[in-house]
Each structure stands twice: as C-alpha cells, then as structure tokens.
C-alpha cells in the first residue's frame, strides 16, 4: 500500500523496461497472470498552470525574484511593527506588480489551454467492435487502430498497417515537425498491407515490440509478430513504418495504423524542448546594481538607527516633555527597540529599491520586440517572410555581439543547387544545352553534338537516378507516357527531395536523357533516351552523418544485383578498388576550388551467393531490438566495400545577395565572424574567399589533417609564432573537425590564443556538436564575449542554443533552426540591420531605462534620509503615503517607458551605413561602473538640491503667505516632492533625442496629471480616508508666489549643470555617435520612426494610424507593395559624412 502511494505521488515511479509490448486492437492474452503495461493517455498538455495551482505556483515563481521577495518582507514588517508609513505604501505597488505579471502569465496560459483543448477534442475514427467509431483525440489508447484520411494530421504516433494502395505505402509531409516540405514515403509490412478493410483489420492478431519513447524524430526500433494460420511471422519495424503525430497525410486517400506512442510520449511532444534560460548582460548588470543599492539602503538604515540613539543619549532628547514614553516603552528591551527602529528605518527608505523596474523592463522588452516584426526592411518579399521574435528577453543583447558564428550552406548561400560539372571515368563533363559534353568540346565540334550516351556515361547517370530519396508529384506519374514528348525528350517533372543536391542531380540527369519517372511499389522506373527500364528496389542503406553516404541495392532488368552508392569523397574513394580513382580525386579537388559541392558515385555487382549473405545479415540486423544501429552500421560497412568508382558530381550553391557587404560591415563594427561548416576544406575556403570572409591579401593559416596530439600541438606553436612575427598583416585560420578535436582536448589555451589573433576563422568538416563546443569555448573564455550563432538547418540547432543569441534562417532545410532560435530572419543580409539598428536602439533604450530608474529612486529617498537630521531621527516621513505609493506607479513611470520604446538617438540609416558606431556601445559600455556611478552621484546631487534648496528658500521664514499664515512640515515635503517630480521628468526630456507626439503627451501630461491629482486629492475631504494630512496643503502651496519661484529656481539649478556637462563633453570629447548626430542634424533628416521609415511629409497621425493597422493585422507588406509604395522611396537616401580617414566619403543606403 505504501509503495502504491509513493508511486502515485511520483516519489517511487514503477520500473520501466527498455521495450514496450503493444497488443493490436488491445487483444490481451487470456491467461490470468498477464499484467498490462500502463501507458499515457493521448492528451497534449502545453499549459503551465491549472485552475487549482495557478495562484500558489505563480506566486512562488514571482517571489523567487529578489526585488519582489524584498518588498514582501518590507510589507510584512510594516504589518507587524509600528512603522512610520502605512503598509499600503509597500503593499499597493507590490500588489500592482504581482497582479500585472500574473494577469499576463495567466492570459498566456489560458491561450495554451484553449489550444490544448482544441487539439485534444479533435474528432478521430477508431476501429472498435468490428466497425469505425468516432471519438475524440484524447480518448485514443495505445493499441487502438486509427483511420486517418487524406490531408488530415496524425493524432498519435502510429505504426502503419495498411493504406488504400496495394503495396501499403503512403506519402506524408513533416513540415510541422522539421519544416521539410518534401513528400516522404512510408510503407507497411506486406502481411498487414493487404488488410484494407475494417472487417479484415478487426480480425488481425499481432503484437508490436518497440523501444520506449524518445525524442529523436528519425529513430524507431521495433518488430511486429503476426499470427497467421497457427504460425508467427516476425517483421522489422523502422522509421519508414512510423507515422508521427503532427505530420500530414498526402496523396493517399486513407491509412490505418496502430497507436504506439500517445499524448506527451509522442515524439512531437518529447521535442517540446525547454530551452535553458538565457540572461542578457543588462539583466546581470541590473542585479548587480540592485545589490549595491541594497547595501546603500542597509547603510542608511543602520546609520540612522545609530544616530537616533546617539542623539537620545541626551536626556532632554530621550524623553521630551511633549512626547513622554509609556511604562511599556520604558521597560522594553533595548535590543528589541534597536531592531524595531532599524526595521522602521528600513521601511522608511525601502523605496530606493525600484519595485516597478522589473515590470517596466518586461513591458519594454515585450512591446519593443514587435518593432522587429514590423520592420519592412527585414521582410523578404519573394518568400513572403518577415522577421520573427521567439524571445523578447534578449533584445538588448543584439547590441552587444562580439563574435558571429555562421553556418555556410543555406545561411551564406541560397541552398539552391545547380548542376555545373561532373567527372565520369576520369573525364570532366559539362552540361551544354541539355547535353553532356566533355570538357574542351563545344557543340560545334565533331564529338560535341552526340545524340547517344556512352556506356560509362549511361551507367553513371542511372546510378544518379536510382540512388536517392526523390519523390515525384503524384499527378505526373498517373500516365505512363505522360511526361514524354514523341522525340524522347522529357517535359519538366516536378521533383520533391529533402536534399537540394539530390534534386539538382536528378533534374540534370533528366535534362541529358536519363529520366527518373517514379516508383511503383518496390519498382523504380527510369527512361534512358525514351527507352523504359524497371529496376526492383531490394534494399535502401539510408544516409547517416557518420558514414556520409547512402546506397541502394537494386535488381536490373537482366536480373543482376547491383549496389549504387553516393557520398562524400572521403567516404567513397577509400572504399573504391577500381575505376579512375586518382583522376577523379584531382577533379573533385578542382570542383572544390571553384566552390562546388562534390559527391562521388560508385557501384558494385553481387554474385547470387554474395547477395544471399548480404540479405541474411541485413535481416538479422534490422529485426534486432538491442543495438540495432550498431549492427546495421557493421552490415552497411560490410556491403559498401570493393566499389568500382563511376565518377563525381559538382553542384553550385550560389551566394545570397549582399553577403560580402554584410560581412564587411560586421568587421567594421568590431565583430569577428567565424564560419562553421560540414563542407570539405577546399570548398569551404573557396566560398569564404568569394563571400569576403577571407580577403585575397589575408595570410591563410591552416590546422588540418592532424592525427596525433603532438603534431597538432607543434603546428599550433608554429602558427602562434608566425602570427607574432607577422603581426602587421591580417591572418585567417582554417581548421578541420579532426584537428579541432585534438586542439580542444589538451591545447585549448594555445588554440584560443591563435584564434583570437586571427581576423577570420573557418572551421570545416564540423559535426553539429563540434559547432556547439566551439561556441562554448569562446563563450566561457576569460573575456566572456557575447556570441551570436546563425544557421538554417537541424545541424545548427545545438550551436544556436549554445550561443548567447541564436538566430535561425528561414531557409530550405526545414524549420528546426527557426523553432529553436531566439530570432528568425529570411536572409543573412538582414543581420546588419538587426544588430546595427535594432540592437543599438534596444541597448541604448534599456541602459538608460535601468539607470534612470535607480537615479529617480535615489532622488526620491535621499531627501527622506536628510529630513531625519531635522526631526531627531523620529522616523517622521517627509512625503504623504499616497505620494509614496504613486511616485513610481503613476507620476514618473510613463515618460521612461515611452522613451524606452521610441527613442532613436541617431537615424536608423546612419547606424546601418556607419557600422563603426556599433563599437560605441560594445562591452556593455553604457551600463558599466562609470555610467552607473555618474547616474547615482547625479541622483544624490539632485536630491541634495531639492532638499536644501527648499530648506534655504523656505526653512528660515515659513510665513510665505500673504495673510502671514505659516507653512508646516507637509507643505515643505510637498514642495520637495513637486520639485522632484518636475525635475526627474525634465531629466528624461533632456535624455530624449527623438520626439513624437506620444513623448510630448506623456512627458508634459505626467506633470499636469500630478498637479491635477494633487489638487483633487488635497482639495476634497474623502470620507474613506482615515486621516487626511494633505487637506488643502497643495492648494495653499500653489497660492504662494514664493513657492512658484522656489520650484522654478530649484529645477533650473538641478538641470543647469547637467546641460552644461552635456554641451562641454559634446564639443570637447565627442563620441562617434555624437559626431553622427551633428552630421545628421546638418543633413536635415527629419523622418524618424522606430518601426520603419516612412516617406517625408507624413503626419504623426498617419504614422500612428499605420502602427495601429499593423497591430490589428491590416497592414501587411504585400498590401504596402500593392499600394505602390517602394521601400526605396521610403528609406533609401544618399548621405555624406565627415568620416574617419579609412572610411568611404559617401555611402549608399
């Protein structure tokens, strides 16, 4: 019983075996000792809270924040002891912050619940009791037979039993899982493929044994045991039999499958990876500042407590005649009194810690992130894709990047492959007008105008047409001769492929006369110059990153068993025993030097005895439940040997537009670019040179093809020495995957020293985890630089997640990189605006926001501290409780929030066209110790001026009213508070460079609101208030001309020195940014907008209307283009600058 209770509570989970046994249609054995396994139900749960746990769980998470927990303690102290201020002063702001955050998180979770209910309640059809039963998705159990129709998504992970096709195959698209839009073929085992009716399926007696759920989308190991006529047939099950939840059925009327993984155990749910929380440098600085201000708070509280008791050492001050102690106070413990007084001072000064800072920063990040999506300059019209933000927590980190790690294929290049050259039997060929022409021959030469293919050429092209995973549009395969003209030349067939290389090769082969026309069951059809040939597909040896090749075993029309293999030259050439190996190796290197992607093609003939042995080994490996991958790898290596080399292919992947300009701009901004790619050395170097990553004048250093630690270490030492000797010129480093593994093992420090002294680094032949290791190496180095990783494929995910900022490219290799990234853009060229404009703005805005918050709270609390020297540290408060509560919430909150959303201290085009300005904000320059010290000292200075200015002007002669009536302490406190609200608001106005009508409205509106609120609050007797010390105080203060004079004089005195300091620094020691501001002012640029640039002459109302249309989804980039608005007319101008000596005089943007 106790064990059962522990299991239910989750402390003692039941033992799980390595495999699960599933009885199809839940026909369990009839013997009594069978105990069915327990499986998860089919509910998907993406929500975080329930109705019952929302309040406690949300409160627990919020009070884990230091500032929230601190204010909770202060609030409890105010409730427990007699403090100078009401508990409402701490409780109300805390309640406001907690409530706003809880509402935001609750709303987001409600949306998740709504989406979950929609998915879990979707109608599905299940085979039960000999018929189809309609039920809800959440009711599907493991073992149920489910029917899925065309264009429907699979509600669970299913093992395919049958389809409407005789061979039991179906086509699916996994775009929602991995972004691949190609059609993938899945097949049922022959024994169940024939069961195409509900009645037949209901009679099926079978058991599936498979592995326990795991997240890998492409791995599934199992076997099915079918009972037929008193015998058991065992068939292997692999990824080709598994239909994943979230995938969609295509080109197939219906399928039947058995549920093997349900609910949160499906592969889709297991891939809901909770990414490690990334924290920005600004957030870390913010926490450091909070600790410093906590120390200041404790110092002020302890000092005030000590001075109170020092003052009360004199008897006349200890118990004055007007404030005699009670008997209880005289007899109370001195230690307890000291602690009580300390806590009271702590409460009095607690507002030096800005409670609303967190909520303001969260709002700024959340609202500010919309500007990236709205920016039309980041919109890619061809693919109709705009930039997207997956996390808003790292906006300001975009302005701090020091290293960019980028993939090559699909990131720097288009991932659009075009066949360029090939090598067949040691001869190079090019495609000329749809014909394969040997190098050196033209169409006019005698041999250049051939209509037939030589035997080697035809075999090579057949190998290309048979060894692939390409699919053809189903509509084009219906007619046997549909895609052909009378002359035997193919009309364009629509091919689908997960690999762009394969698609380019199959299309090239079809253009020169050998056409892959599709598959029918296990038969592959090829037409060679119009003559049809059928090859029976016997086995597919799937591609994997370790082997770096794929193979097919086919039976030719003559009955011969053939193996066709294609892959990287490093995996094919060593396994080839015949063919023009040396010539082909030379051609492969030549292709690579041209920047082409290379593949080698080979084949092997099997004798009947060899094929029988191979078939037996493959069957044993594929039916194994334990170590299936290792056994298959051994068998594949046994098969793929003694190859005869046919040739090699060269496919071009053209560069994306403006790659060179973007990389050069990153270099000018002080950002180092590292290219991490899986391509071979020569190809990677060629592309690096063509994209501007390596300059032609750069000294290229190499650390490649090292097999031992000693040789690698020696080479590293030589490279370090060479860099020191030639320190004048720029160096570029090339390192391959094997050498990198050796370097990182024992020579990490030396390797890092070499890398940091190189202007550009290229890592080739990299595995995905090696990419992440390189990023981690830089990220954790002593300098702790901010890193950014950008890529487009699943192999870039680990790198993207490891870097401080991860950016996914919406490319052709799926959406895994985009889903796991922090930001996603359509093209690499957009990176420059993302960093130089958005990153720059976000950093400046939030840096000012954070420091301004601490500044205004120092201004707020320091007069309270100074006032204690004039009231014998009696803990009398200077401000009214309502003012204490509303200062951060209402009176001073909006101007800084609007500033942090709209501020543009330099025009966006200036920032983008002058990347050197990015250096001004690097290394957290605006949130370092010096800026923090400046803002803190400024806060203390202004606070002293508020307090002592008011004291000097009014303290000695308080009869400032015409009737001789005197001012009291509440009037003095209100004067200080009024001066403070005006000054801190005006200080924000001085920091603002870009004024919109919204800035004007909230800046001057905040001051006006304060005056109106104070008049109503103090001008009316409110019946619900227990005491009203402020009654008529504010009206009386404003009726005094002397008070108005004091307010104006003190505000000017505070801000005058600040203005003088700004003017002197701007003229004597201007930064590059300030020079750009002066240039901008001289250029007459007046069209500024945070979202994007609009044409001159637009009014503020037009800009706001457009912003609201965007928020409502009515202003799409397509609609803007339909309106005839050109981005060039909106944004593009030519500016002239007075630049540094090494920069161009005029820049086009």
Coordinates of C-alpha atoms in Angstrom, one line a residue, residues 356 360 853 856 886-898 1006:
X356 CA 8.4 48.7 -10.7
X360 CA 8.7 48.2 -16.8
X853 CA 15.1 54.1 -12.6
X856 CA 14.9 58.8 -9.8
X886 CA 2.1 56.6 -6.7
X887 CA 5.6 58.1 -7.3
X888 CA 6.8 55.0 -9.3
X889 CA 3.4 53.7 -10.5
X890 CA 1.9 56.9 -11.9
X891 CA 3.8 60.1 -11.7
X892 CA 7.2 59.0 -13.2
X893 CA 6.5 55.7 -15.0
X894 CA 5.2 56.6 -18.4
X895 CA 7.9 59.0 -19.8
X896 CA 10.7 56.5 -19.3
X897 CA 8.5 53.6 -20.7
X898 CA 7.7 55.6 -23.9
X1006 CA 2.7 63.4 -16.3

